[in-house]
mmCIF file of C-alpha atoms and ligand atoms in Angstrom:
data_model
loop_
_atom_site.group_PDB
_atom_site.id
_atom_site.type_symbol
_atom_site.label_atom_id
_atom_site.label_comp_id
_atom_site.label_asym_id
_atom_site.label_seq_id
_atom_site.Cartn_x
_atom_site.Cartn_y
_atom_site.Cartn_z
ATOM 1 C CA MET A 198 0.246 0.193 0.088
ATOM 2 C CA SER A 199 1.000 3.353 -0.642
ATOM 3 C CA HIS A 200 1.570 6.389 1.451
ATOM 4 C CA PRO A 201 1.776 9.462 0.733
ATOM 5 C CA THR A 202 5.755 11.446 0.189
ATOM 6 C CA GLY A 203 6.436 12.918 2.795
ATOM 7 C CA PHE A 204 6.349 11.927 7.009
ATOM 8 C CA SER A 205 2.819 11.268 8.016
ATOM 9 C CA VAL A 206 1.339 11.059 11.895
ATOM 10 C CA ILE A 207 -1.703 9.117 12.360
ATOM 11 C CA ALA A 208 -3.090 9.836 15.908
ATOM 12 C CA ILE A 209 -5.711 6.940 17.437
ATOM 13 C CA ASP A 210 -7.458 7.756 20.600
ATOM 14 C CA GLY A 211 -10.077 5.699 22.107
ATOM 15 C CA GLY A 212 -11.288 4.505 25.359
ATOM 16 C CA ALA A 213 -9.621 1.315 26.961
ATOM 17 C CA ALA A 214 -10.397 -1.989 25.409
ATOM 18 C CA THR A 215 -11.517 -0.402 21.626
ATOM 19 C CA GLY A 216 -8.959 -2.245 19.634
ATOM 20 C CA LYS A 217 -6.198 0.583 19.228
ATOM 21 C CA SER A 218 -3.521 -0.987 20.309
ATOM 22 C CA SER A 219 -4.227 -4.066 18.202
ATOM 23 C CA THR A 220 -5.342 -1.409 15.069
ATOM 24 C CA ALA A 221 -2.457 0.934 15.136
ATOM 25 C CA ARG A 222 -0.107 -2.407 15.286
ATOM 26 C CA GLY A 223 -1.916 -3.763 12.144
ATOM 27 C CA VAL A 224 -1.337 -0.363 10.925
ATOM 28 C CA ALA A 225 2.079 0.546 10.951
ATOM 29 C CA ASP A 226 2.565 -2.906 10.149
ATOM 30 C CA ARG A 227 1.327 -2.193 6.468
ATOM 31 C CA LEU A 228 2.783 0.735 6.019
ATOM 32 C CA GLY A 229 5.638 0.177 7.592
ATOM 33 C CA PHE A 230 5.630 3.243 9.802
ATOM 34 C CA LEU A 231 6.618 3.528 13.846
ATOM 35 C CA HIS A 232 4.090 2.415 16.426
ATOM 36 C CA VAL A 233 3.961 3.805 19.763
ATOM 37 C CA ASP A 234 1.600 3.452 22.366
ATOM 38 C CA THR A 235 1.232 6.056 24.759
ATOM 39 C CA GLY A 236 -0.618 4.057 26.977
ATOM 40 C CA ALA A 237 2.150 1.527 27.611
ATOM 41 C CA HIS A 238 4.429 4.911 28.833
ATOM 42 C CA TYR A 239 1.578 6.002 31.466
ATOM 43 C CA ARG A 240 1.825 2.332 32.437
ATOM 44 C CA ALA A 241 5.507 2.002 32.577
ATOM 45 C CA MET A 242 5.801 5.369 34.653
ATOM 46 C CA THR A 243 3.438 3.544 36.924
ATOM 47 C CA ALA A 244 4.751 0.924 37.534
ATOM 48 C CA ALA A 245 8.051 2.781 38.726
ATOM 49 C CA LEU A 246 6.459 5.377 40.777
ATOM 50 C CA LEU A 247 4.536 2.816 42.559
ATOM 51 C CA LYS A 248 8.485 0.783 42.513
ATOM 52 C CA MET A 249 9.771 4.442 44.120
ATOM 53 C CA GLY A 250 6.901 4.386 46.763
ATOM 54 C CA VAL A 251 4.954 7.312 45.580
ATOM 55 C CA GLN A 252 1.361 7.850 45.950
ATOM 56 C CA PRO A 253 -0.554 9.121 42.898
ATOM 57 C CA LEU A 254 -1.413 12.583 44.074
ATOM 58 C CA GLU A 255 0.685 16.398 43.183
ATOM 59 C CA ASN A 256 3.337 16.907 45.610
ATOM 60 C CA THR A 257 7.642 17.345 46.088
ATOM 61 C CA ALA A 258 7.631 13.813 46.193
ATOM 62 C CA LEU A 259 6.112 12.846 42.770
ATOM 63 C CA ALA A 260 7.793 16.346 41.983
ATOM 64 C CA GLU A 261 11.064 14.978 42.946
ATOM 65 C CA ALA A 262 10.774 11.839 41.249
ATOM 66 C CA LEU A 263 9.746 12.633 38.005
ATOM 67 C CA GLU A 264 12.792 13.898 37.715
ATOM 68 C CA GLN A 265 15.584 11.240 38.422
ATOM 69 C CA ILE A 266 13.368 9.384 35.711
ATOM 70 C CA LYS A 267 15.233 9.294 32.396
ATOM 71 C CA LEU A 268 13.572 8.242 29.528
ATOM 72 C CA GLU A 269 14.848 6.978 25.955
ATOM 73 C CA THR A 270 13.246 4.974 23.354
ATOM 74 C CA ALA A 271 14.448 1.518 21.741
ATOM 75 C CA VAL A 272 12.934 0.763 18.384
ATOM 76 C CA ASP A 273 11.986 -3.646 18.158
ATOM 77 C CA GLY A 274 10.827 -3.679 14.508
ATOM 78 C CA LEU A 275 8.707 -0.655 13.717
ATOM 79 C CA HIS A 276 7.611 -0.738 17.456
ATOM 80 C CA ALA A 277 9.099 1.708 19.692
ATOM 81 C CA LYS A 278 9.506 0.655 23.111
ATOM 82 C CA LEU A 279 10.223 3.379 26.227
ATOM 83 C CA ILE A 280 13.166 2.763 28.511
ATOM 84 C CA ILE A 281 12.602 3.514 31.716
ATOM 85 C CA ASN A 282 15.484 4.296 33.561
ATOM 86 C CA GLY A 283 18.009 2.255 31.485
ATOM 87 C CA LYS A 284 14.992 -0.789 31.255
ATOM 88 C CA THR A 285 12.831 -1.347 29.102
ATOM 89 C CA PRO A 286 9.288 -2.854 31.233
ATOM 90 C CA LYS A 287 8.344 -6.232 30.063
ATOM 91 C CA GLY A 288 4.776 -6.258 28.931
ATOM 92 C CA THR A 289 3.517 -8.724 31.481
ATOM 93 C CA ASP A 290 4.484 -5.806 34.084
ATOM 94 C CA LEU A 291 2.989 -2.860 33.056
ATOM 95 C CA ARG A 292 -0.721 -5.212 32.814
ATOM 96 C CA LEU A 293 -0.283 -6.053 36.579
ATOM 97 C CA PRO A 294 -3.356 -5.589 38.412
ATOM 98 C CA GLU A 295 -1.851 -2.807 40.594
ATOM 99 C CA VAL A 296 -0.288 -1.195 37.336
ATOM 100 C CA ASN A 297 -4.341 -1.198 36.069
ATOM 101 C CA ALA A 298 -5.920 -0.086 39.470
ATOM 102 C CA ALA A 299 -3.574 3.019 39.517
ATOM 103 C CA VAL A 300 -2.388 4.321 36.103
ATOM 104 C CA SER A 301 -5.370 6.444 35.658
ATOM 105 C CA ALA A 302 -5.005 8.722 39.221
ATOM 106 C CA PHE A 303 -1.279 8.518 37.809
ATOM 107 C CA ALA A 304 -2.323 10.140 34.501
ATOM 108 C CA ALA A 305 -4.718 12.017 35.413
ATOM 109 C CA LEU A 306 -1.647 14.313 37.174
ATOM 110 C CA ALA A 307 -0.596 17.491 35.204
ATOM 111 C CA PRO A 308 3.083 16.431 36.490
ATOM 112 C CA VAL A 309 3.233 13.626 35.119
ATOM 113 C CA ARG A 310 1.807 14.511 31.568
ATOM 114 C CA SER A 311 4.221 17.146 31.220
ATOM 115 C CA SER A 312 6.806 15.019 31.899
ATOM 116 C CA LEU A 313 6.150 12.711 28.400
ATOM 117 C CA PHE A 314 4.885 15.432 26.395
ATOM 118 C CA ALA A 315 8.156 16.806 25.050
ATOM 119 C CA TYR A 316 8.985 12.900 24.828
ATOM 120 C CA GLN A 317 6.124 11.369 22.999
ATOM 121 C CA ARG A 318 6.322 14.474 20.528
ATOM 122 C CA SER A 319 10.248 13.741 19.529
ATOM 123 C CA GLN A 320 8.765 9.984 18.391
ATOM 124 C CA THR A 321 9.033 11.678 15.143
ATOM 125 C CA ALA A 322 12.368 12.226 15.531
ATOM 126 C CA VAL A 323 12.814 8.939 16.747
ATOM 127 C CA ALA A 324 11.054 7.227 12.961
ATOM 128 C CA ARG A 325 12.447 9.733 10.731
ATOM 129 C CA HIS A 326 15.929 8.612 12.281
ATOM 130 C CA HIS A 327 15.012 4.890 10.994
ATOM 131 C CA LYS A 328 14.117 6.257 7.890
ATOM 132 C CA LEU A 329 10.648 5.478 8.067
ATOM 133 C CA PRO A 330 8.136 7.214 6.282
ATOM 134 C CA GLY A 331 5.642 7.634 9.568
ATOM 135 C CA LEU A 332 4.477 7.187 13.011
ATOM 136 C CA VAL A 333 1.238 5.834 14.312
ATOM 137 C CA MET A 334 0.467 6.788 18.057
ATOM 138 C CA GLU A 335 -1.743 5.731 20.039
ATOM 139 C CA GLY A 336 -3.723 6.750 23.166
ATOM 140 C CA ARG A 337 -6.158 8.436 24.765
ATOM 141 C CA ASP A 338 -4.808 12.862 23.814
ATOM 142 C CA ILE A 339 -2.897 12.287 20.444
ATOM 143 C CA GLY A 340 -4.923 13.641 18.254
ATOM 144 C CA SER A 341 -6.299 16.537 21.219
ATOM 145 C CA VAL A 342 -2.571 17.804 22.738
ATOM 146 C CA ILE A 343 0.643 14.988 21.362
ATOM 147 C CA PHE A 344 -0.010 15.747 18.120
ATOM 148 C CA PRO A 345 -3.496 18.090 16.947
ATOM 149 C CA ASP A 346 -1.602 18.938 13.559
ATOM 150 C CA ALA A 347 -1.412 15.250 12.302
ATOM 151 C CA ASN A 348 -2.038 13.972 8.871
ATOM 152 C CA PHE A 349 -4.465 11.512 10.055
ATOM 153 C CA THR A 350 -6.721 11.983 13.514
ATOM 154 C CA PHE A 351 -9.579 8.774 13.778
ATOM 155 C CA PHE A 352 -11.196 7.779 17.359
ATOM 156 C CA LEU A 353 -12.494 4.373 18.092
ATOM 157 C CA PHE A 354 -14.987 3.520 20.424
ATOM 158 C CA ALA A 355 -17.553 0.064 21.302
ATOM 159 C CA ASP A 356 -19.442 -0.858 22.812
ATOM 160 C CA GLU A 357 -18.490 -2.116 26.572
ATOM 161 C CA SER A 358 -20.097 -5.259 26.535
ATOM 162 C CA THR A 359 -17.726 -6.292 23.235
ATOM 163 C CA ARG A 360 -14.754 -3.605 25.083
ATOM 164 C CA ILE A 361 -15.189 -6.302 29.022
ATOM 165 C CA ALA A 362 -15.417 -9.324 25.940
ATOM 166 C CA ARG A 363 -12.612 -8.528 24.708
ATOM 167 C CA ARG A 364 -10.133 -8.236 28.380
ATOM 168 C CA ALA A 365 -11.543 -11.482 29.268
ATOM 169 C CA GLN A 366 -10.409 -13.187 26.300
ATOM 170 C CA GLU A 367 -6.688 -11.417 26.761
ATOM 171 C CA GLY A 368 -7.366 -12.915 30.327
ATOM 172 C CA GLN A 369 -7.274 -9.386 32.157
ATOM 173 C CA THR A 370 -8.649 -7.792 34.779
ATOM 174 C CA ASP A 371 -9.304 -4.348 33.737
ATOM 175 C CA GLN A 372 -11.508 -1.870 35.294
ATOM 176 C CA ILE A 373 -12.769 -0.537 31.874
ATOM 177 C CA SER A 374 -15.729 1.926 32.851
ATOM 178 C CA GLU A 375 -13.866 3.424 35.805
ATOM 179 C CA ARG A 376 -11.104 4.117 34.012
ATOM 180 C CA ASP A 377 -13.118 5.646 31.101
ATOM 181 C CA LYS A 378 -14.864 7.644 33.542
ATOM 182 C CA MET A 379 -11.215 9.333 35.312
ATOM 183 C CA ASP A 380 -9.344 9.414 32.103
ATOM 184 C CA SER A 381 -12.543 11.547 30.728
ATOM 185 C CA GLY A 382 -13.292 13.078 33.786
ATOM 186 C CA ARG A 383 -9.929 14.436 34.209
ATOM 187 C CA LYS A 384 -8.442 18.362 34.003
ATOM 188 C CA THR A 385 -5.562 18.076 32.457
ATOM 189 C CA ALA A 386 -5.684 16.487 28.353
ATOM 190 C CA PRO A 387 -8.985 14.157 29.335
ATOM 191 C CA LEU A 388 -10.251 11.902 26.787
ATOM 192 C CA ILE A 389 -12.360 13.135 24.415
ATOM 193 C CA CYS A 390 -12.876 13.220 20.193
ATOM 194 C CA PRO A 391 -11.585 15.748 18.523
ATOM 195 C CA ASP A 392 -13.610 17.893 16.109
ATOM 196 C CA HIS A 393 -11.355 16.118 13.124
ATOM 197 C CA ALA A 394 -11.361 12.914 13.973
ATOM 198 C CA GLU A 395 -12.474 10.357 12.036
ATOM 199 C CA ARG A 396 -15.032 8.378 14.337
ATOM 200 C CA ILE A 397 -14.857 4.291 13.652
ATOM 201 C CA ASP A 398 -17.166 2.206 15.597
ATOM 202 C CA THR A 399 -15.056 -1.142 16.382
ATOM 203 C CA GLY A 400 -17.513 -2.992 18.150
ATOM 204 C CA ALA A 401 -19.534 -2.531 14.059
ATOM 205 C CA LEU A 402 -16.263 -3.612 12.629
ATOM 206 C CA ASP A 403 -13.675 -6.736 12.941
ATOM 207 C CA LEU A 404 -10.310 -5.540 13.082
ATOM 208 C CA ALA A 405 -8.778 -6.495 9.073
ATOM 209 C CA ALA A 406 -11.355 -4.011 8.293
ATOM 210 C CA VAL A 407 -10.537 -1.102 10.729
ATOM 211 C CA ILE A 408 -7.248 -1.469 9.734
ATOM 212 C CA ASN A 409 -7.846 -1.458 5.800
ATOM 213 C CA HIS A 410 -10.454 1.622 6.575
ATOM 214 C CA ILE A 411 -7.454 3.487 7.901
ATOM 215 C CA CYS A 412 -4.575 2.590 5.167
ATOM 216 C CA GLU A 413 -7.051 3.231 2.639
ATOM 217 C CA ARG A 414 -7.791 6.697 4.347
ATOM 218 C CA VAL A 415 -4.043 7.137 4.094
ATOM 219 C CA ALA A 416 -3.715 5.596 0.604
ATOM 220 C CA HIS A 417 -6.421 7.594 -0.784
ATOM 221 C CA ALA A 418 -4.190 10.751 0.680
ATOM 222 C CA ALA A 419 -1.330 10.170 -1.513
ATOM 223 C CA PRO A 420 -0.688 12.051 -3.821
HETATM 224 O O1 DC B 1123 -3.890 2.465 26.218
HETATM 225 P P1 DC B 1123 -4.628 2.070 27.685
HETATM 226 O O2 DC B 1123 -5.549 1.069 28.240
HETATM 227 O O3 DC B 1123 -2.752 1.517 28.082
HETATM 228 O O4 DC B 1123 -3.667 2.931 29.191
HETATM 229 C C1 DC B 1123 -3.486 3.249 30.061
HETATM 230 C C2 DC B 1123 -3.936 4.557 30.923
HETATM 231 O O5 DC B 1123 -3.321 5.489 30.385
HETATM 232 C C3 DC B 1123 -5.305 5.112 30.355
HETATM 233 O O6 DC B 1123 -5.933 4.219 31.481
HETATM 234 C C4 DC B 1123 -5.131 6.441 30.675
HETATM 235 C C5 DC B 1123 -3.617 7.042 30.220
HETATM 236 N N1 DC B 1123 -3.291 7.465 29.102
HETATM 237 C C6 DC B 1123 -3.863 8.239 28.909
HETATM 238 O O7 DC B 1123 -3.647 9.436 30.453
HETATM 239 N N2 DC B 1123 -3.033 9.238 27.930
HETATM 240 C C7 DC B 1123 -3.014 8.381 26.962
HETATM 241 N N3 DC B 1123 -2.005 9.114 25.067
HETATM 242 C C8 DC B 1123 -2.557 6.965 26.956
HETATM 243 C C9 DC B 1123 -3.111 6.570 27.833
#
């Protein structure tokens, strides 16, 4: 599949278990773009802060801990991985019940979000450095805050029963609606569907159809 000449950014946002990761990975594989999962960034920060004994509160303990955290990137195939203080957290560690339970509370804190803002924006430089033609970034505020100027902006949604069934299939305990309430209700960078985003119902379309749809949008924009 062709893509526009020049570098493209695809922003994919949506609530918990709406299929963002599978979609973003599929699109990245098809287009040869770098895939960046910003949920994993918040999960890695949460795991690191919990390990440092920090509570999800905006206080000096949090500020001091954030100052000690150094972020770098490793690229594995087409996937960008966050390296936090020299270590790449394992996928299973990022989905532990204690991380699931605390991640939305940490993600609601402005200092946590601002410590990731420049890092996330800098992922375009990582993709360019690896000579990749673009970037697919998934999260909650990619189209609204991180890349409001993205070339393509999508917002995924699905009914709650589909989302609960998805997590159950993955063998996971997750507080989907509680996390969505916290993510949508927070003051800083809440989960919203940007006006310019295209909404996709992932309960009505299967994964292959969603990936095809996004890749076709990119192909049709090609000169
Ligand atoms: O996509 P996920 O379920 O792995 O995300 C974990 C949490 O991280 C989610 O509850 C909210 C937060 N998050 C965020 O606030 N902003 C992002 N861009 C990505 C995730």
